[in-house]
PDB file of C-alpha atoms in Angstrom:
ATOM      1  CA  MET A  16      70.063 121.916  22.864  1.00 55.00           C
ATOM      2  CA  SER A  17      72.937 119.759  24.109  1.00 60.00           C
ATOM      3  CA  THR A  18      76.141 120.705  24.647  1.00 83.00           C
ATOM      4  CA  THR A  19      78.561 117.722  25.641  1.00 91.00           C
ATOM      5  CA  PHE A  20      78.763 114.952  23.938  1.00 96.00           C
ATOM      6  CA  ILE A  21      81.343 112.329  25.371  1.00 97.00           C
ATOM      7  CA  THR A  22      82.435 108.847  24.291  1.00 98.00           C
ATOM      8  CA  ARG A  23      84.450 106.476  25.737  1.00 97.00           C
ATOM      9  CA  THR A  24      85.386 102.057  25.078  1.00 98.00           C
ATOM     10  CA  LEU A  25      85.350 100.164  28.004  1.00 97.00           C
ATOM     11  CA  ASP A  26      86.953  96.849  27.866  1.00 97.00           C
ATOM     12  CA  VAL A  27      85.489  93.909  29.565  1.00 96.00           C
ATOM     13  CA  THR A  28      86.442  90.524  30.283  1.00 94.00           C
ATOM     14  CA  THR A  29      83.520  88.217  30.627  1.00 91.00           C
ATOM     15  CA  GLY A  30      85.881  84.759  30.709  1.00 87.00           C
ATOM     16  CA  SER A  31      84.729  81.042  29.280  1.00 88.00           C
ATOM     17  CA  THR A  32      81.552  81.245  31.519  1.00 90.00           C
ATOM     18  CA  GLU A  33      78.015  82.856  30.591  1.00 93.00           C
ATOM     19  CA  THR A  34      77.815  85.760  32.747  1.00 94.00           C
ATOM     20  CA  VAL A  35      76.279  88.876  33.671  1.00 97.00           C
ATOM     21  CA  ALA A  36      79.256  91.707  34.460  1.00 97.00           C
ATOM     22  CA  ASP A  37      77.772  94.371  36.636  1.00 97.00           C
ATOM     23  CA  LEU A  38      78.974  97.864  34.875  1.00 98.00           C
ATOM     24  CA  THR A  39      77.259 100.168  37.209  1.00 98.00           C
ATOM     25  CA  ALA A  40      80.823 101.685  38.745  1.00 98.00           C
ATOM     26  CA  ASP A  41      81.850 101.979  35.412  1.00 98.00           C
ATOM     27  CA  CYS A  42      79.248 104.027  34.332  1.00 98.00           C
ATOM     28  CA  ASP A  43      79.392 105.940  37.565  1.00 98.00           C
ATOM     29  CA  ALA A  44      83.390 106.561  36.909  1.00 98.00           C
ATOM     30  CA  PHE A  45      82.677 107.878  33.397  1.00 98.00           C
ATOM     31  CA  LEU A  46      80.103 109.841  34.212  1.00 98.00           C
ATOM     32  CA  ARG A  47      82.187 111.455  36.917  1.00 97.00           C
ATOM     33  CA  GLU A  48      84.650 112.836  34.166  1.00 96.00           C
ATOM     34  CA  ALA A  49      81.827 113.220  31.382  1.00 97.00           C
ATOM     35  CA  ALA A  50      78.664 114.988  32.677  1.00 97.00           C
ATOM     36  CA  HIS A  51      80.437 117.205  35.283  1.00 95.00           C
ATOM     37  CA  GLY A  52      77.457 117.124  37.917  1.00 97.00           C
ATOM     38  CA  GLY A  53      75.264 117.969  34.871  1.00 96.00           C
ATOM     39  CA  ASP A  54      71.506 116.460  32.934  1.00 97.00           C
ATOM     40  CA  GLY A  55      71.253 114.416  29.979  1.00 97.00           C
ATOM     41  CA  LEU A  56      71.608 110.477  28.751  1.00 98.00           C
ATOM     42  CA  LEU A  57      73.894 107.817  29.202  1.00 98.00           C
ATOM     43  CA  ASN A  58      74.136 105.553  26.461  1.00 98.00           C
ATOM     44  CA  LEU A  59      75.368 102.133  26.512  1.00 98.00           C
ATOM     45  CA  PHE A  60      76.088  99.920  23.336  1.00 98.00           C
ATOM     46  CA  VAL A  61      77.861  96.642  22.842  1.00 98.00           C
ATOM     47  CA  PRO A  62      78.786  95.933  19.220  1.00 97.00           C
ATOM     48  CA  HIS A  63      78.898  92.359  19.323  1.00 94.00           C
ATOM     49  CA  ALA A  64      76.285  89.976  17.961  1.00 94.00           C
ATOM     50  CA  THR A  65      75.870  87.723  21.195  1.00 94.00           C
ATOM     51  CA  ALA A  66      75.612  90.176  24.235  1.00 96.00           C
ATOM     52  CA  GLY A  67      73.439  92.402  25.772  1.00 98.00           C
ATOM     53  CA  ILE A  68      72.720  95.441  28.240  1.00 98.00           C
ATOM     54  CA  ALA A  69      70.356  94.694  30.856  1.00 98.00           C
ATOM     55  CA  ILE A  70      69.302  96.475  33.949  1.00 98.00           C
ATOM     56  CA  LEU A  71      68.634  94.557  36.575  1.00 96.00           C
ATOM     57  CA  GLU A  72      69.185  94.081  40.337  1.00 94.00           C
ATOM     58  CA  THR A  73      72.445  92.370  40.703  1.00 92.00           C
ATOM     59  CA  GLY A  74      73.690  90.132  44.024  1.00 88.00           C
ATOM     60  CA  ALA A  75      70.702  88.537  45.596  1.00 91.00           C
ATOM     61  CA  GLY A  76      70.124  85.913  42.775  1.00 93.00           C
ATOM     62  CA  SER A  77      68.610  87.822  40.244  1.00 95.00           C
ATOM     63  CA  ASP A  78      71.975  87.496  37.644  1.00 93.00           C
ATOM     64  CA  ASP A  79      71.639  84.138  38.287  1.00 95.00           C
ATOM     65  CA  ASP A  80      67.706  84.368  37.460  1.00 96.00           C
ATOM     66  CA  LEU A  81      68.237  85.790  34.234  1.00 96.00           C
ATOM     67  CA  LEU A  82      70.770  83.385  33.099  1.00 96.00           C
ATOM     68  CA  SER A  83      68.550  80.303  34.256  1.00 96.00           C
ATOM     69  CA  ALA A  84      65.809  81.991  32.338  1.00 96.00           C
ATOM     70  CA  LEU A  85      67.818  82.778  29.267  1.00 96.00           C
ATOM     71  CA  HIS A  86      68.746  78.701  29.141  1.00 93.00           C
ATOM     72  CA  ASP A  87      64.682  77.824  29.276  1.00 96.00           C
ATOM     73  CA  LEU A  88      64.416  80.580  26.428  1.00 95.00           C
ATOM     74  CA  LEU A  89      67.249  80.044  24.549  1.00 93.00           C
ATOM     75  CA  PRO A  90      68.815  76.129  25.129  1.00 92.00           C
ATOM     76  CA  ALA A  91      72.071  75.518  24.327  1.00 89.00           C
ATOM     77  CA  ASP A  92      71.360  72.330  21.932  1.00 90.00           C
ATOM     78  CA  ASN A  93      71.476  71.810  18.376  1.00 88.00           C
ATOM     79  CA  ARG A  94      68.486  73.366  17.666  1.00 90.00           C
ATOM     80  CA  TRP A  95      69.880  76.308  15.488  1.00 88.00           C
ATOM     81  CA  GLN A  96      70.381  76.696  12.385  1.00 89.00           C
ATOM     82  CA  HIS A  97      73.687  79.453  13.312  1.00 84.00           C
ATOM     83  CA  ARG A  98      76.267  76.262  13.736  1.00 80.00           C
ATOM     84  CA  HIS A  99      79.535  77.380  14.366  1.00 84.00           C
ATOM     85  CA  GLY A 100      81.319  77.654  17.553  1.00 82.00           C
ATOM     86  CA  SER A 101      80.781  75.629  20.542  1.00 84.00           C
ATOM     87  CA  PRO A 102      77.200  73.447  20.726  1.00 83.00           C
ATOM     88  CA  GLY A 103      74.308  75.354  20.501  1.00 84.00           C
ATOM     89  CA  HIS A 104      76.508  78.981  20.103  1.00 88.00           C
ATOM     90  CA  GLY A 105      73.428  79.568  17.894  1.00 90.00           C
ATOM     91  CA  ARG A 106      71.250  80.512  20.874  1.00 92.00           C
ATOM     92  CA  ASP A 107      73.912  83.619  21.567  1.00 92.00           C
ATOM     93  CA  HIS A 108      72.686  85.307  18.158  1.00 93.00           C
ATOM     94  CA  VAL A 109      69.760  85.440  19.165  1.00 93.00           C
ATOM     95  CA  LEU A 110      69.911  86.409  23.019  1.00 94.00           C
ATOM     96  CA  PRO A 111      70.086  90.635  21.658  1.00 95.00           C
ATOM     97  CA  ALA A 112      66.400  90.044  20.555  1.00 95.00           C
ATOM     98  CA  LEU A 113      66.020  89.436  24.012  1.00 96.00           C
ATOM     99  CA  VAL A 114      68.638  91.299  25.796  1.00 97.00           C
ATOM    100  CA  PRO A 115      69.301  94.029  23.687  1.00 98.00           C
ATOM    101  CA  PRO A 116      72.403  95.282  22.798  1.00 98.00           C
ATOM    102  CA  HIS A 117      72.023  98.907  23.996  1.00 98.00           C
ATOM    103  CA  ALA A 118      70.567 101.114  26.894  1.00 98.00           C
ATOM    104  CA  THR A 119      69.729 104.587  27.415  1.00 98.00           C
ATOM    105  CA  LEU A 120      69.827 106.232  31.079  1.00 98.00           C
ATOM    106  CA  PRO A 121      68.704 109.390  32.370  1.00 98.00           C
ATOM    107  CA  VAL A 122      71.644 111.345  34.092  1.00 98.00           C
ATOM    108  CA  VAL A 123      70.631 113.370  37.071  1.00 98.00           C
ATOM    109  CA  ALA A 124      72.957 115.874  38.706  1.00 98.00           C
ATOM    110  CA  GLY A 125      75.499 113.669  36.976  1.00 98.00           C
ATOM    111  CA  ARG A 126      74.603 110.831  38.350  1.00 98.00           C
ATOM    112  CA  MET A 127      72.535 107.771  36.388  1.00 98.00           C
ATOM    113  CA  ALA A 128      68.598 108.098  37.598  1.00 98.00           C
ATOM    114  CA  LEU A 129      68.450 104.419  38.572  1.00 97.00           C
ATOM    115  CA  GLY A 130      66.216 103.070  41.070  1.00 95.00           C
ATOM    116  CA  THR A 131      67.568 101.420  44.496  1.00 94.00           C
ATOM    117  CA  TRP A 132      68.343  98.356  43.423  1.00 95.00           C
ATOM    118  CA  GLN A 133      69.333  98.567  39.643  1.00 97.00           C
ATOM    119  CA  SER A 134      72.269  98.011  37.960  1.00 97.00           C
ATOM    120  CA  VAL A 135      73.877  98.335  34.608  1.00 98.00           C
ATOM    121  CA  CYS A 136      75.039  95.512  33.400  1.00 98.00           C
ATOM    122  CA  LEU A 137      76.480  93.574  30.248  1.00 98.00           C
ATOM    123  CA  VAL A 138      74.869  89.479  29.567  1.00 97.00           C
ATOM    124  CA  ASP A 139      77.138  87.735  27.508  1.00 96.00           C
ATOM    125  CA  THR A 140      76.150  83.996  27.070  1.00 93.00           C
ATOM    126  CA  ASN A 141      79.336  83.325  24.635  1.00 92.00           C
ATOM    127  CA  LYS A 142      81.695  81.318  26.010  1.00 88.00           C
ATOM    128  CA  ASP A 143      83.465  81.702  22.563  1.00 89.00           C
ATOM    129  CA  ASN A 144      84.673  85.181  23.099  1.00 90.00           C
ATOM    130  CA  PRO A 145      85.747  86.551  26.148  1.00 91.00           C
ATOM    131  CA  HIS A 146      86.329  89.837  25.453  1.00 94.00           C
ATOM    132  CA  ARG A 147      83.986  92.515  24.757  1.00 96.00           C
ATOM    133  CA  GLU A 148      83.322  96.317  24.431  1.00 97.00           C
ATOM    134  CA  VAL A 149      80.828  98.426  25.845  1.00 98.00           C
ATOM    135  CA  ARG A 150      80.203 102.163  24.174  1.00 98.00           C
ATOM    136  CA  LEU A 151      79.753 104.343  26.658  1.00 98.00           C
ATOM    137  CA  SER A 152      78.382 107.965  25.036  1.00 98.00           C
ATOM    138  CA  PHE A 153      77.218 111.209  27.516  1.00 98.00           C
ATOM    139  CA  LEU A 154      74.897 113.221  26.065  1.00 97.00           C
ATOM    140  CA  GLY A 155      74.189 116.528  27.922  1.00 96.00           C
TER     141      GLY A 155
END
């Protein structure tokens, strides 16, 4: 039976370029306060229609590879029916179908049970909205 539920909102500035923002350190800091060395689940949720959460390697080019693959799958052109905002902005509204706006991770002894090269990242291709919220929730 769970005995702990703690939630917090993280404010992230992504800027005016497409980005993969590493949230791993922020998640670690949250779990130090919330998990108290216990086991449970960490849930991340982005309450935005144009951003997502991904678990991937960063710093070795995979983050840029992801953005490149998203460009190939979701070109920023005028093919989209959703047409407000910057040219090609409709693609940003399709992004959460490929990079979901949530992730749930196991927490063991107060730490995310990630693989050696895995990081928790916010993926944001929407250059029109440089400010994002990410809700972190621990259930333990």
